[in-house]
Amino acid sequence: MWTLLKKDLLLEWRAREMLPALLLLGTLTLVVLSFAFDPMLPWRREAAPGAFWVALLFAAVYGFGRSFVAEQQNEVLQGLLLAPLDRGTIYLAKATSTLVYLLAADSVLMALFVVFFDVPVHQGLWPWVAATLLASVGLAALGTLFAAISMRTRAREVMLPLLLLPLVVPLFLGGVEVTERCMAGRPLGAASAWLHLMAGFDVAAVVVAWLLFEYVVED
Amino acid sequence: MEPTNRMHQPWERALAFGAAVSMVAALWAIFVYVPTDRVQGIVQRIFYFHVPLALVTFLAFGITAVASALYLWRGHSRWDRVAYASAELGVVYCTLVLVTGPIWAKPIWGTWWTWDARLTTTLILWLIYIAYLMLRNLTTDPQQGARYAAVLGIIGALDIPVINRSVYWWRTIHPAVLITREGGTGLSDPRMQLTLAVSAVAMLLLFLWLLRARVAQADLHARIEELEKALLKA
């Protein structure tokens, strides 16, 4: 698994293909959404968490769509499947490398978000970071599975968001709720249940996707 | 191997007959027999369709999930046909739920739509299974499509309780615009309860019969393809 993970990360490091595009897309989404909310309006601050999560989701879905492209072009996946490896291991390696990109994109998006939306950084940043982390794990877990599926359908660019977005509603809602609390400087309180829910979602998503991946790549 | 016309077994006729009779009985009960709700008025009668439709929707997607799991486990394409047929019917029923709901909500709640937990969950459910049907249509290899769809069928069903929970929290943390629940006045009258029961039975029988018909049709289709392949080889 570590070898596979290293291969993916090394490829990305050498080619620098996915990450810049991912970041740019996230940034553009943030900018467009900033235009959508009049900067003078008082509720602008309240709309900010939504903007951040939409940008994150866009960047993630786009990134996942790319994640199996290299494998498909050179039939690497066929080669991997022939290797004496558990299919679940291939899945875990792929999901982990996807998660690494996503987290890299997250951190830059968060910094940009603080600048664009003038977020009060000093107060309660950690729940926001935790929510972003948890959402990224769940997104990467399901995103990798459904990227492997949508890659082999017609209209694959459209198929992935159609499959993925309804399923990750809990992550999105949780992220927005927790972030809203952080921005407003309110204590986390009842919203900490969201973090538990997201963590539970992640565990379930990883286990189920790991078990089902075998049936997706089987020919 | 003698191909039997499976749609004409006695129990299937009984099912079709039962569905027809109970549907007529339900219509009669809804429009003639049941008293009009004192508070909500005539529009409340749509409730007798709306609730059974919703119940059958959940049943249909449940069948899809179980049949999907059995298909991945056992590999019989029969299970896949059951899952597919049930998902198709589930989407039809779910669409009807989403149509009948707003018709009732407009006069009672004063709005077509509200982001109430149940409404939102149903909408997301509908989106997931629309994606399920699209996935099947957009795959080139039918076997591959069946496996992909089965994966989605299982994950979708597992995800629904979590989605429901999250949407419920989301609405309770926000100020509630409307607190009224469906059937807020309650079905106190026994005639109302009876009408609901008859309607539920009718919807269920209709669903089972349609499911049976669709699966039988898919079976025949698969058999035709098999024969075509055999002929081409010969």
Short mmCIF file of C-alpha atoms in Angstrom, two decimals:
data_model
loop_
_atom_site.label_atom_id
_atom_site.label_comp_id
_atom_site.label_asym_id
_atom_site.label_seq_id
_atom_site.Cartn_x
_atom_site.Cartn_y
_atom_site.Cartn_z
CA MET A 1 0.00 0.00 0.00
CA TRP A 2 2.76 2.45 0.87
CA THR A 3 4.42 1.82 -2.46
CA LEU A 4 1.20 2.61 -4.29
CA LEU A 5 0.67 5.70 -2.22
CA LYS A 6 4.22 6.83 -2.90
CA LYS A 7 3.73 6.27 -6.62
CA ASP A 8 0.63 8.46 -6.70
CA LEU A 9 2.14 11.26 -4.68
CA LEU A 10 5.39 11.15 -6.65
CA LEU A 11 3.52 11.34 -9.94
CA GLU A 12 1.60 14.34 -8.76
CA TRP A 13 4.73 15.98 -7.43
CA ARG A 14 6.53 15.55 -10.74
CA ALA A 15 3.66 16.47 -13.01
CA ARG A 16 1.97 19.05 -10.76
CA GLU A 17 -1.20 18.49 -12.67
CA MET A 18 -4.03 18.08 -10.27
CA LEU A 19 -3.23 20.21 -7.27
CA PRO A 20 -2.81 23.59 -9.03
CA ALA A 21 -6.03 23.06 -10.99
CA LEU A 22 -7.81 22.02 -7.84
CA LEU A 23 -6.62 25.08 -5.97
CA LEU A 24 -7.47 27.43 -8.77
CA LEU A 25 -10.96 26.04 -9.04
CA GLY A 26 -11.52 26.41 -5.31
CA THR A 27 -10.19 29.96 -5.38
CA LEU A 28 -12.37 30.92 -8.33
CA THR A 29 -15.42 29.50 -6.64
CA LEU A 30 -14.67 31.57 -3.56
CA VAL A 31 -14.21 34.71 -5.67
CA VAL A 32 -17.42 34.13 -7.63
CA LEU A 33 -19.34 33.54 -4.43
CA SER A 34 -17.86 36.72 -2.96
CA PHE A 35 -19.37 38.57 -5.92
CA ALA A 36 -22.68 36.87 -5.31
CA PHE A 37 -22.94 38.39 -1.84
CA ASP A 38 -22.88 42.16 -1.75
CA PRO A 39 -19.90 43.08 0.50
CA MET A 40 -21.96 45.86 2.08
CA LEU A 41 -24.74 43.65 3.29
CA PRO A 42 -24.78 42.78 6.95
CA TRP A 43 -25.56 39.11 6.34
CA ARG A 44 -22.46 38.66 4.25
CA ARG A 45 -20.56 37.23 7.20
CA GLU A 46 -23.34 34.75 7.78
CA ALA A 47 -23.23 33.49 4.23
CA ALA A 48 -19.47 32.99 4.43
CA PRO A 49 -19.43 29.43 5.84
CA GLY A 50 -21.68 28.31 3.00
CA ALA A 51 -19.31 29.87 0.47
CA PHE A 52 -16.33 28.06 1.95
CA TRP A 53 -18.03 24.68 1.88
CA VAL A 54 -19.34 25.08 -1.64
CA ALA A 55 -15.82 25.97 -2.81
CA LEU A 56 -14.42 22.95 -0.99
CA LEU A 57 -17.02 20.63 -2.47
CA PHE A 58 -16.40 21.91 -6.00
CA ALA A 59 -12.66 21.49 -5.69
CA ALA A 60 -13.09 18.02 -4.21
CA VAL A 61 -15.47 16.74 -6.90
CA TYR A 62 -13.22 18.07 -9.62
CA GLY A 63 -10.16 16.52 -8.04
CA PHE A 64 -11.81 13.11 -7.67
CA GLY A 65 -12.80 13.17 -11.30
CA ARG A 66 -9.12 13.40 -12.16
CA SER A 67 -7.93 10.78 -9.71
CA PHE A 68 -8.23 7.74 -11.97
CA VAL A 69 -7.31 9.44 -15.23
CA ALA A 70 -3.65 8.48 -15.09
CA GLU A 71 -4.59 4.88 -14.31
CA GLN A 72 -6.97 4.72 -17.22
CA GLN A 73 -4.69 6.25 -19.83
CA ASN A 74 -1.98 3.66 -19.50
CA GLU A 75 -4.12 0.79 -18.27
CA VAL A 76 -2.25 0.90 -15.00
CA LEU A 77 -5.33 -0.24 -13.15
CA GLN A 78 -5.39 -3.49 -15.13
CA GLY A 79 -1.77 -4.02 -14.19
CA LEU A 80 -2.48 -3.35 -10.55
CA LEU A 81 -5.40 -5.75 -10.56
CA LEU A 82 -3.17 -8.46 -11.94
CA ALA A 83 -0.64 -7.91 -9.18
CA PRO A 84 -1.00 -10.17 -6.14
CA LEU A 85 -2.65 -7.46 -4.10
CA ASP A 86 -5.85 -7.22 -2.16
CA ARG A 87 -8.29 -4.95 -3.98
CA GLY A 88 -9.04 -3.22 -0.72
CA THR A 89 -5.38 -2.22 -0.49
CA ILE A 90 -5.51 -0.56 -3.88
CA TYR A 91 -8.57 1.33 -2.71
CA LEU A 92 -6.94 2.47 0.52
CA ALA A 93 -3.86 3.72 -1.30
CA LYS A 94 -5.95 5.63 -3.80
CA ALA A 95 -8.21 7.11 -1.16
CA THR A 96 -5.23 8.19 0.92
CA SER A 97 -3.49 9.94 -1.95
CA THR A 98 -6.78 11.66 -2.80
CA LEU A 99 -7.08 12.73 0.82
CA VAL A 100 -3.58 14.19 0.76
CA TYR A 101 -4.40 16.39 -2.26
CA LEU A 102 -7.67 17.39 -0.72
CA LEU A 103 -6.06 18.41 2.55
CA ALA A 104 -3.45 20.44 0.69
CA ALA A 105 -6.24 22.21 -1.16
CA ASP A 106 -8.19 22.66 2.08
CA SER A 107 -5.40 24.49 3.83
CA VAL A 108 -4.93 26.97 0.99
CA LEU A 109 -8.70 27.48 0.68
CA MET A 110 -8.95 28.16 4.38
CA ALA A 111 -6.23 30.80 4.20
CA LEU A 112 -7.90 32.48 1.21
CA PHE A 113 -11.23 32.32 2.94
CA VAL A 114 -9.86 34.12 5.99
CA VAL A 115 -8.56 36.89 3.71
CA PHE A 116 -11.59 37.29 1.45
CA PHE A 117 -14.28 37.07 4.06
CA ASP A 118 -12.38 38.76 6.87
CA VAL A 119 -12.89 35.86 9.20
CA PRO A 120 -12.14 36.46 12.88
CA VAL A 121 -9.24 34.03 13.19
CA HIS A 122 -8.46 34.50 16.85
CA GLN A 123 -11.59 32.83 18.14
CA GLY A 124 -12.28 29.11 18.12
CA LEU A 125 -10.51 27.97 15.01
CA TRP A 126 -10.14 24.34 15.97
CA PRO A 127 -13.67 23.09 15.43
CA TRP A 128 -13.54 24.53 11.95
CA VAL A 129 -10.27 22.73 11.24
CA ALA A 130 -11.67 19.51 12.72
CA ALA A 131 -14.82 19.74 10.62
CA THR A 132 -12.77 20.33 7.46
CA LEU A 133 -10.56 17.36 8.26
CA LEU A 134 -13.49 15.05 8.95
CA ALA A 135 -15.39 16.17 5.86
CA SER A 136 -12.29 15.61 3.72
CA VAL A 137 -11.87 12.04 4.98
CA GLY A 138 -15.50 11.19 4.16
CA LEU A 139 -15.32 12.94 0.80
CA ALA A 140 -12.13 11.14 -0.16
CA ALA A 141 -13.55 7.77 0.98
CA LEU A 142 -16.76 7.95 -1.06
CA GLY A 143 -15.25 10.11 -3.80
CA THR A 144 -12.59 7.52 -4.65
CA LEU A 145 -15.18 4.74 -4.87
CA PHE A 146 -17.54 6.72 -7.06
CA ALA A 147 -14.72 8.11 -9.19
CA ALA A 148 -13.80 4.51 -10.01
CA ILE A 149 -17.44 3.94 -10.99
CA SER A 150 -18.09 7.12 -12.95
CA MET A 151 -14.78 6.82 -14.81
CA ARG A 152 -16.22 3.92 -16.77
CA THR A 153 -19.57 5.44 -17.60
CA ARG A 154 -20.47 7.69 -20.46
CA ALA A 155 -20.71 11.32 -19.39
CA ARG A 156 -18.37 10.65 -16.49
CA GLU A 157 -17.78 14.31 -15.62
CA VAL A 158 -21.47 14.73 -14.85
CA MET A 159 -21.94 11.34 -13.28
CA LEU A 160 -19.55 11.82 -10.37
CA PRO A 161 -21.23 14.87 -8.78
CA LEU A 162 -24.65 13.34 -9.41
CA LEU A 163 -23.65 10.25 -7.46
CA LEU A 164 -21.54 11.87 -4.80
CA LEU A 165 -23.30 15.09 -3.79
CA PRO A 166 -26.56 13.66 -2.43
CA LEU A 167 -24.65 11.09 -0.40
CA VAL A 168 -22.38 13.57 1.36
CA VAL A 169 -25.17 15.87 2.53
CA PRO A 170 -24.46 15.07 6.21
CA LEU A 171 -20.82 16.14 5.84
CA PHE A 172 -21.78 19.35 4.11
CA LEU A 173 -24.48 20.27 6.62
CA GLY A 174 -22.20 19.44 9.55
CA GLY A 175 -19.37 21.47 8.09
CA VAL A 176 -21.55 24.52 7.53
CA GLU A 177 -23.10 24.33 11.00
CA VAL A 178 -19.79 23.97 12.83
CA THR A 179 -18.14 26.69 10.75
CA GLU A 180 -21.05 29.05 11.37
CA ARG A 181 -20.59 28.64 15.11
CA CYS A 182 -16.87 29.29 14.85
CA MET A 183 -17.35 32.42 12.75
CA ALA A 184 -19.96 33.79 15.13
CA GLY A 185 -17.59 33.18 18.02
CA ARG A 186 -20.15 31.10 19.82
CA PRO A 187 -19.09 28.08 21.86
CA LEU A 188 -19.47 24.79 20.05
CA GLY A 189 -22.02 23.42 22.52
CA ALA A 190 -24.59 21.19 20.88
CA ALA A 191 -22.81 21.51 17.55
CA SER A 192 -20.09 19.16 18.79
CA ALA A 193 -22.60 16.39 18.04
CA TRP A 194 -22.03 17.28 14.39
CA LEU A 195 -18.37 16.39 14.70
CA HIS A 196 -19.33 13.01 16.16
CA LEU A 197 -21.79 12.44 13.36
CA MET A 198 -19.17 13.31 10.76
CA ALA A 199 -16.61 11.03 12.39
CA GLY A 200 -19.14 8.18 12.42
CA PHE A 201 -19.98 8.86 8.80
CA ASP A 202 -16.27 8.70 7.92
CA VAL A 203 -15.70 5.37 9.64
CA ALA A 204 -18.76 3.85 7.97
CA ALA A 205 -17.85 5.32 4.58
CA VAL A 206 -14.28 4.00 4.68
CA VAL A 207 -15.33 0.50 5.76
CA VAL A 208 -18.21 0.15 3.30
CA ALA A 209 -16.26 1.62 0.38
CA TRP A 210 -13.27 -0.58 1.18
CA LEU A 211 -15.51 -3.67 1.14
CA LEU A 212 -17.37 -2.71 -2.03
CA PHE A 213 -14.40 -1.51 -4.09
CA GLU A 214 -13.66 -5.08 -5.09
CA TYR A 215 -16.95 -5.30 -7.00
CA VAL A 216 -16.32 -2.00 -8.75
CA VAL A 217 -12.98 -2.85 -10.34
CA GLU A 218 -13.78 -6.49 -11.05
CA ASP A 219 -14.10 -7.25 -14.78
CA MET B 1 -36.63 -26.16 -21.09
CA GLU B 2 -40.20 -25.03 -21.48
CA PRO B 3 -40.57 -21.27 -21.04
CA THR B 4 -43.54 -20.74 -18.79
CA ASN B 5 -45.63 -17.65 -18.96
CA ARG B 6 -45.07 -16.68 -15.39
CA MET B 7 -47.51 -13.80 -15.29
CA HIS B 8 -50.52 -16.09 -15.31
CA GLN B 9 -50.02 -18.13 -12.21
CA PRO B 10 -53.04 -18.17 -9.89
CA TRP B 11 -51.43 -16.13 -7.13
CA GLU B 12 -50.50 -13.45 -9.60
CA ARG B 13 -54.04 -13.15 -10.79
CA ALA B 14 -55.10 -12.93 -7.18
CA LEU B 15 -52.54 -10.17 -6.64
CA ALA B 16 -53.76 -8.21 -9.64
CA PHE B 17 -57.36 -8.70 -8.62
CA GLY B 18 -56.61 -7.68 -5.03
CA ALA B 19 -54.78 -4.56 -6.17
CA ALA B 20 -57.67 -3.53 -8.42
CA VAL B 21 -60.39 -4.16 -5.84
CA SER B 22 -58.54 -2.48 -2.98
CA MET B 23 -57.68 0.51 -5.16
CA VAL B 24 -61.34 1.01 -6.05
CA ALA B 25 -62.26 0.57 -2.40
CA ALA B 26 -59.61 3.10 -1.39
CA LEU B 27 -60.88 5.64 -3.92
CA TRP B 28 -64.43 5.17 -2.73
CA ALA B 29 -63.36 5.49 0.89
CA ILE B 30 -61.31 8.62 0.23
CA PHE B 31 -63.92 10.47 -1.81
CA VAL B 32 -67.19 9.21 -0.34
CA TYR B 33 -66.86 7.34 2.91
CA VAL B 34 -64.36 9.25 5.04
CA PRO B 35 -65.53 12.42 6.82
CA THR B 36 -63.90 15.70 5.85
CA ASP B 37 -61.29 16.91 8.30
CA ARG B 38 -62.79 19.68 10.44
CA VAL B 39 -59.71 21.89 10.50
CA GLN B 40 -57.95 21.22 7.20
CA GLY B 41 -60.99 20.71 5.03
CA ILE B 42 -61.21 18.77 1.82
CA VAL B 43 -57.52 18.94 0.92
CA GLN B 44 -56.66 16.67 3.83
CA ARG B 45 -57.99 13.76 1.77
CA ILE B 46 -54.78 13.71 -0.29
CA PHE B 47 -53.10 12.50 2.89
CA TYR B 48 -54.63 9.05 2.32
CA PHE B 49 -52.58 8.75 -0.85
CA HIS B 50 -49.54 10.64 0.31
CA VAL B 51 -48.66 8.57 3.37
CA PRO B 52 -49.11 5.10 1.81
CA LEU B 53 -47.05 6.27 -1.17
CA ALA B 54 -44.27 7.34 1.17
CA LEU B 55 -44.34 4.05 3.05
CA VAL B 56 -44.13 2.04 -0.17
CA THR B 57 -41.28 4.28 -1.36
CA PHE B 58 -39.20 3.26 1.64
CA LEU B 59 -40.14 -0.38 1.12
CA ALA B 60 -39.10 -0.19 -2.54
CA PHE B 61 -35.68 1.29 -1.80
CA GLY B 62 -35.24 -1.20 1.02
CA ILE B 63 -35.90 -4.04 -1.43
CA THR B 64 -33.38 -2.47 -3.82
CA ALA B 65 -30.72 -2.42 -1.10
CA VAL B 66 -31.31 -6.02 0.00
CA ALA B 67 -31.48 -7.33 -3.56
CA SER B 68 -28.31 -5.37 -4.41
CA ALA B 69 -26.44 -6.95 -1.52
CA LEU B 70 -27.68 -10.41 -2.52
CA TYR B 71 -26.60 -9.77 -6.09
CA LEU B 72 -23.06 -8.81 -5.11
CA TRP B 73 -22.87 -11.73 -2.73
CA ARG B 74 -24.43 -14.45 -4.83
CA GLY B 75 -24.01 -13.10 -8.33
CA HIS B 76 -27.41 -14.19 -9.67
CA SER B 77 -28.58 -11.67 -12.22
CA ARG B 78 -32.11 -12.30 -11.00
CA TRP B 79 -31.41 -10.29 -7.87
CA ASP B 80 -30.11 -7.46 -9.98
CA ARG B 81 -33.35 -7.39 -11.96
CA VAL B 82 -35.34 -7.25 -8.73
CA ALA B 83 -33.17 -4.38 -7.45
CA TYR B 84 -33.53 -2.45 -10.69
CA ALA B 85 -37.29 -2.91 -10.96
CA SER B 86 -37.79 -1.95 -7.33
CA ALA B 87 -35.66 1.18 -7.75
CA GLU B 88 -37.65 2.23 -10.81
CA LEU B 89 -40.93 1.83 -8.98
CA GLY B 90 -39.48 3.52 -5.91
CA VAL B 91 -38.62 6.58 -7.99
CA VAL B 92 -42.17 6.65 -9.39
CA TYR B 93 -43.69 6.41 -5.91
CA CYS B 94 -41.22 8.93 -4.50
CA THR B 95 -42.07 11.37 -7.29
CA LEU B 96 -45.76 11.02 -6.43
CA VAL B 97 -44.94 11.68 -2.77
CA LEU B 98 -43.09 14.84 -3.75
CA VAL B 99 -46.01 15.94 -5.93
CA THR B 100 -48.84 15.20 -3.51
CA GLY B 101 -46.98 16.80 -0.59
CA PRO B 102 -46.85 20.36 -1.93
CA ILE B 103 -50.48 20.18 -3.12
CA TRP B 104 -51.43 19.60 0.48
CA ALA B 105 -48.84 21.98 1.94
CA LYS B 106 -49.83 25.05 -0.07
CA PRO B 107 -53.28 25.53 1.49
CA ILE B 108 -52.32 24.14 4.93
CA TRP B 109 -48.81 25.49 5.53
CA GLY B 110 -49.23 28.42 3.17
CA THR B 111 -46.17 27.39 1.18
CA TRP B 112 -45.43 24.76 -1.45
CA TRP B 113 -42.16 23.75 0.09
CA THR B 114 -40.36 24.06 3.39
CA TRP B 115 -36.99 22.64 4.35
CA ASP B 116 -38.55 20.40 6.93
CA ALA B 117 -36.50 17.34 7.85
CA ARG B 118 -38.84 14.84 6.25
CA LEU B 119 -39.30 16.82 3.06
CA THR B 120 -35.58 17.34 2.66
CA THR B 121 -34.76 13.70 3.30
CA THR B 122 -37.33 12.59 0.73
CA LEU B 123 -35.92 14.99 -1.83
CA ILE B 124 -32.37 13.73 -1.31
CA LEU B 125 -33.62 10.16 -1.45
CA TRP B 126 -35.22 10.94 -4.78
CA LEU B 127 -31.98 12.50 -6.08
CA ILE B 128 -29.94 9.45 -5.04
CA TYR B 129 -32.19 7.00 -6.87
CA ILE B 130 -32.53 9.22 -9.94
CA ALA B 131 -28.72 9.00 -10.05
CA TYR B 132 -29.09 5.23 -9.64
CA LEU B 133 -31.29 5.01 -12.74
CA MET B 134 -28.97 7.31 -14.70
CA LEU B 135 -25.97 5.22 -13.71
CA ARG B 136 -27.62 2.15 -15.19
CA ASN B 137 -28.40 3.93 -18.42
CA LEU B 138 -24.94 5.42 -18.80
CA THR B 139 -22.87 2.27 -18.45
CA THR B 140 -21.90 0.42 -21.56
CA ASP B 141 -21.44 -3.05 -20.13
CA PRO B 142 -24.70 -4.24 -18.50
CA GLN B 143 -22.93 -6.47 -15.97
CA GLN B 144 -20.68 -3.65 -14.93
CA GLY B 145 -23.68 -1.36 -14.69
CA ALA B 146 -25.44 -3.88 -12.47
CA ARG B 147 -22.49 -4.02 -10.07
CA TYR B 148 -22.09 -0.24 -9.95
CA ALA B 149 -25.78 0.21 -9.34
CA ALA B 150 -25.70 -2.41 -6.58
CA VAL B 151 -22.88 -0.52 -4.86
CA LEU B 152 -24.92 2.68 -5.02
CA GLY B 153 -28.08 0.86 -3.92
CA ILE B 154 -26.35 -0.38 -0.77
CA ILE B 155 -24.56 2.85 0.11
CA GLY B 156 -27.68 4.90 -0.58
CA ALA B 157 -29.78 2.85 1.82
CA LEU B 158 -27.10 2.98 4.53
CA ASP B 159 -26.76 6.70 4.06
CA ILE B 160 -30.45 7.54 4.39
CA PRO B 161 -30.68 7.32 8.20
CA VAL B 162 -27.58 9.51 8.55
CA ILE B 163 -28.96 12.05 6.09
CA ASN B 164 -32.27 12.06 7.93
CA ARG B 165 -30.50 12.66 11.25
CA SER B 166 -28.36 15.47 9.88
CA VAL B 167 -31.27 17.21 8.18
CA TYR B 168 -33.29 16.91 11.36
CA TRP B 169 -30.54 18.58 13.40
CA TRP B 170 -30.08 21.20 10.77
CA ARG B 171 -33.71 22.21 11.05
CA THR B 172 -33.87 22.12 14.80
CA ILE B 173 -30.78 24.28 15.24
CA HIS B 174 -32.30 26.85 12.90
CA PRO B 175 -35.50 28.61 13.94
CA ALA B 176 -38.41 26.51 12.81
CA VAL B 177 -40.70 28.32 10.39
CA LEU B 178 -43.42 25.77 10.68
CA ILE B 179 -43.98 23.41 13.52
CA THR B 180 -47.04 21.76 12.05
CA ARG B 181 -46.52 18.10 11.43
CA GLU B 182 -48.23 16.08 8.80
CA GLY B 183 -51.64 15.00 10.06
CA GLY B 184 -51.23 17.52 12.84
CA THR B 185 -54.85 17.21 13.76
CA GLY B 186 -54.46 13.47 14.11
CA LEU B 187 -56.63 10.77 12.68
CA SER B 188 -59.02 10.58 15.58
CA ASP B 189 -61.96 9.25 13.61
CA PRO B 190 -61.86 5.44 13.17
CA ARG B 191 -63.24 5.90 9.66
CA MET B 192 -60.14 7.92 8.82
CA GLN B 193 -57.88 5.20 10.17
CA LEU B 194 -59.74 2.59 8.16
CA THR B 195 -59.46 4.64 4.99
CA LEU B 196 -55.73 5.03 5.52
CA ALA B 197 -55.35 1.30 6.09
CA VAL B 198 -57.32 0.40 2.94
CA SER B 199 -55.34 2.89 0.91
CA ALA B 200 -52.05 1.53 2.28
CA VAL B 201 -53.05 -2.02 1.35
CA ALA B 202 -54.05 -0.87 -2.13
CA MET B 203 -50.74 0.93 -2.71
CA LEU B 204 -48.79 -2.04 -1.42
CA LEU B 205 -50.61 -4.57 -3.60
CA LEU B 206 -50.27 -2.32 -6.63
CA PHE B 207 -46.55 -2.01 -5.96
CA LEU B 208 -46.07 -5.76 -5.54
CA TRP B 209 -47.97 -6.46 -8.70
CA LEU B 210 -46.05 -3.88 -10.72
CA LEU B 211 -42.77 -5.17 -9.28
CA ARG B 212 -43.70 -8.71 -10.23
CA ALA B 213 -44.68 -7.65 -13.74
CA ARG B 214 -41.50 -5.64 -14.23
CA VAL B 215 -39.25 -8.43 -12.97
CA ALA B 216 -41.05 -10.99 -15.16
CA GLN B 217 -40.59 -8.69 -18.13
CA ALA B 218 -36.89 -8.27 -17.32
CA ASP B 219 -36.55 -12.05 -16.97
CA LEU B 220 -38.03 -12.56 -20.41
CA HIS B 221 -35.80 -9.86 -21.82
CA ALA B 222 -32.72 -11.56 -20.37
CA ARG B 223 -33.89 -14.86 -21.81
CA ILE B 224 -34.37 -13.38 -25.25
CA GLU B 225 -30.86 -11.99 -25.15
CA GLU B 226 -29.56 -15.38 -24.10
CA LEU B 227 -31.35 -17.05 -27.00
CA GLU B 228 -30.09 -14.41 -29.42
CA LYS B 229 -26.54 -15.06 -28.32
CA ALA B 230 -27.01 -18.82 -28.70
CA LEU B 231 -28.46 -18.31 -32.18
CA LEU B 232 -25.62 -16.08 -33.26
CA LYS B 233 -23.12 -18.65 -32.13
CA ALA B 234 -24.88 -21.47 -33.93
#
